[in-house]
Amino acid sequence: MRGPEKLLECEDRWVTRMGKWFSGERVVYRGQDLHVDLADLDWMALYLYGITGRRFDEKQLKILNAIWTNTSYPEPRIWNNRVAALAGTARSTGTLGLAAAVAVSEASIYGHRPSTRAVDFFWRAQKMLDEGQALSGIVAREMERFRGIYGYGRPITREDERIPHMVRLARELGFDQGRCARLAFEVEALLLAERWRLHMNIAALDAALAADLGLTPREHHLFMTPCFMAGMPPCFRDANEQAEGAFFPLSCGRIAYEGAARRAWG
Amino acid sequence: MTGKKTETIRSKIWEETPEEDNPFAAKACYCSGYDVYGDILPKASWSEYLYLLFKRERPTPAQAKLLEKLAIAVANPGPRDNSIHAAMCGGVGGSTYAACLMAALGVGAGQLGGAHEVAIAMDCWMTCGQDLAVWRERLLYPPQEERADIWLPMEHPPGFDPHGASCATPVRQTLEYLVQCYPDGALAWLAQNRTALEQAVECPLAMTGVAAAALTDLGLTPQQGEMLYLLLRLPGAAVHALEQEKYGWRNFPFFHDGIELLDDPGPRVAPA
């Protein structure tokens, strides 16, 4: 048995390089003074510094910022946003509504699992390419082994309206020729040419751009966590300000029951 | 009429009939065919109803008892538990009560003593059944996921305590009592093979391992087990959050001298 040695060592002792509040005096944030060394950073830059320990330049921050803004829809039908709207109509608090909606964004058919796995694909694909494998073989193997590549295919609609805007900005900022950015389109071309017929969605392009900036899957997961958030306050406020309970109410008949027949508990 | 089909929520669990004067108010609710307010409410116990909700069938008396006793065993892991600690962080700061429970859920969802660990351990039951050799192989050489995920790979054998010196008494007591409730399944096999498994993985059995076996005996899927484990641990989170709210932050650990910073740049002077 390993026993509690590690816990004994750590009781009342947390050794870290991440930071500390010196109460009433100063704050160290990953080796820098928050209020002096990092005072010039905007929120996005600080957030990324917190995740990666690296500083990103203006162009990099602009493209990363666009990843968030492009995907912040004030659309209360989308499942995560709907949570914010439901919180609003049920007269919960704004923080609870937004926090719940952000948590729900860590989903499987959209959101943070596809984002994480998409960036992971580009890291693995680069490694496999470096080892001499052909992209067509890599794609075929992924499709065979995992029955899909995250970032390709999309629920509800096939085309992703965000992609042209991100492509335009990536081109403008000089990120369109990054290795993974090019790879993202090459993979889409292979998937469309072969039997799979899958279009790229924004998760793949965002992941490719992030991978080209050096974001690992773990880093990208945390970076993307608030990516839908700017779309949520409108959903919450709208439902919060209209009549309570009025957001898409469901009458009894909207439940389509298909379970066991009526019976007595006995 | 638009001719569009009305969108519905499909359900095998729940049916409602409306009041005559309001289609948004239910006159009767049926859970898997049973009248909830007319029949279940006066006749069923909480654990029977909970089982019905998850399984869509009534439990046997043994299953109902097992679920009820499991619910007691895990209802409050105590204030040292990470999920309860999280809930108390909400309570002590005067956060909303939902935030306290969300904190408990978010932390208690994890893979160290949390609900995702229970689901992974239940997966082991599905794969290994009651074959000790297969269990050893699975615990010592777990399948490796090639791709990154939102969940990290497990860092210890699921259902076992990586920091344990021996199987904790409450874990043994729970296992022994639950076997009495349900003597012919995963729990009984676990009780018989506990020490062999512990020796194999060099970690003692944890409450998550007992819960996984009990949830397996209840016939739940790992997904159902994960949900139920999240749910059943909330009572402790709720009461400890409320308690610390009353005591206040001055009476709650802050670990004042606890941070050892390795890269302190020292005081800086802000530019004038």
XYZ file of C-alpha atoms in Angstrom, chain A residues 1 4 8-9 19 43 51 59-60 75 94 126-127 129 132 141 153 163 188 201 224 238 252 254:
24
model
C 0.000 0.000 0.000
C -0.896 8.553 3.186
C 0.933 14.023 5.126
C 3.549 15.921 3.131
C 0.829 32.327 -7.767
C -8.294 39.943 -19.950
C -3.296 28.755 -18.901
C -2.095 39.267 -33.777
C -2.265 36.003 -31.916
C -29.484 32.092 -29.774
C -27.429 35.570 -13.732
C 1.501 16.274 -37.139
C 3.422 13.595 -35.282
C 3.111 13.059 -40.665
C 6.308 9.652 -42.654
C -7.360 5.147 -39.879
C -19.572 16.961 -39.438
C -15.661 29.340 -41.214
C -11.850 18.193 -45.132
C -16.985 22.662 -38.669
C -12.243 27.316 -24.990
C -34.243 38.472 -22.600
C -48.546 18.566 -20.927
C -45.724 17.922 -25.501
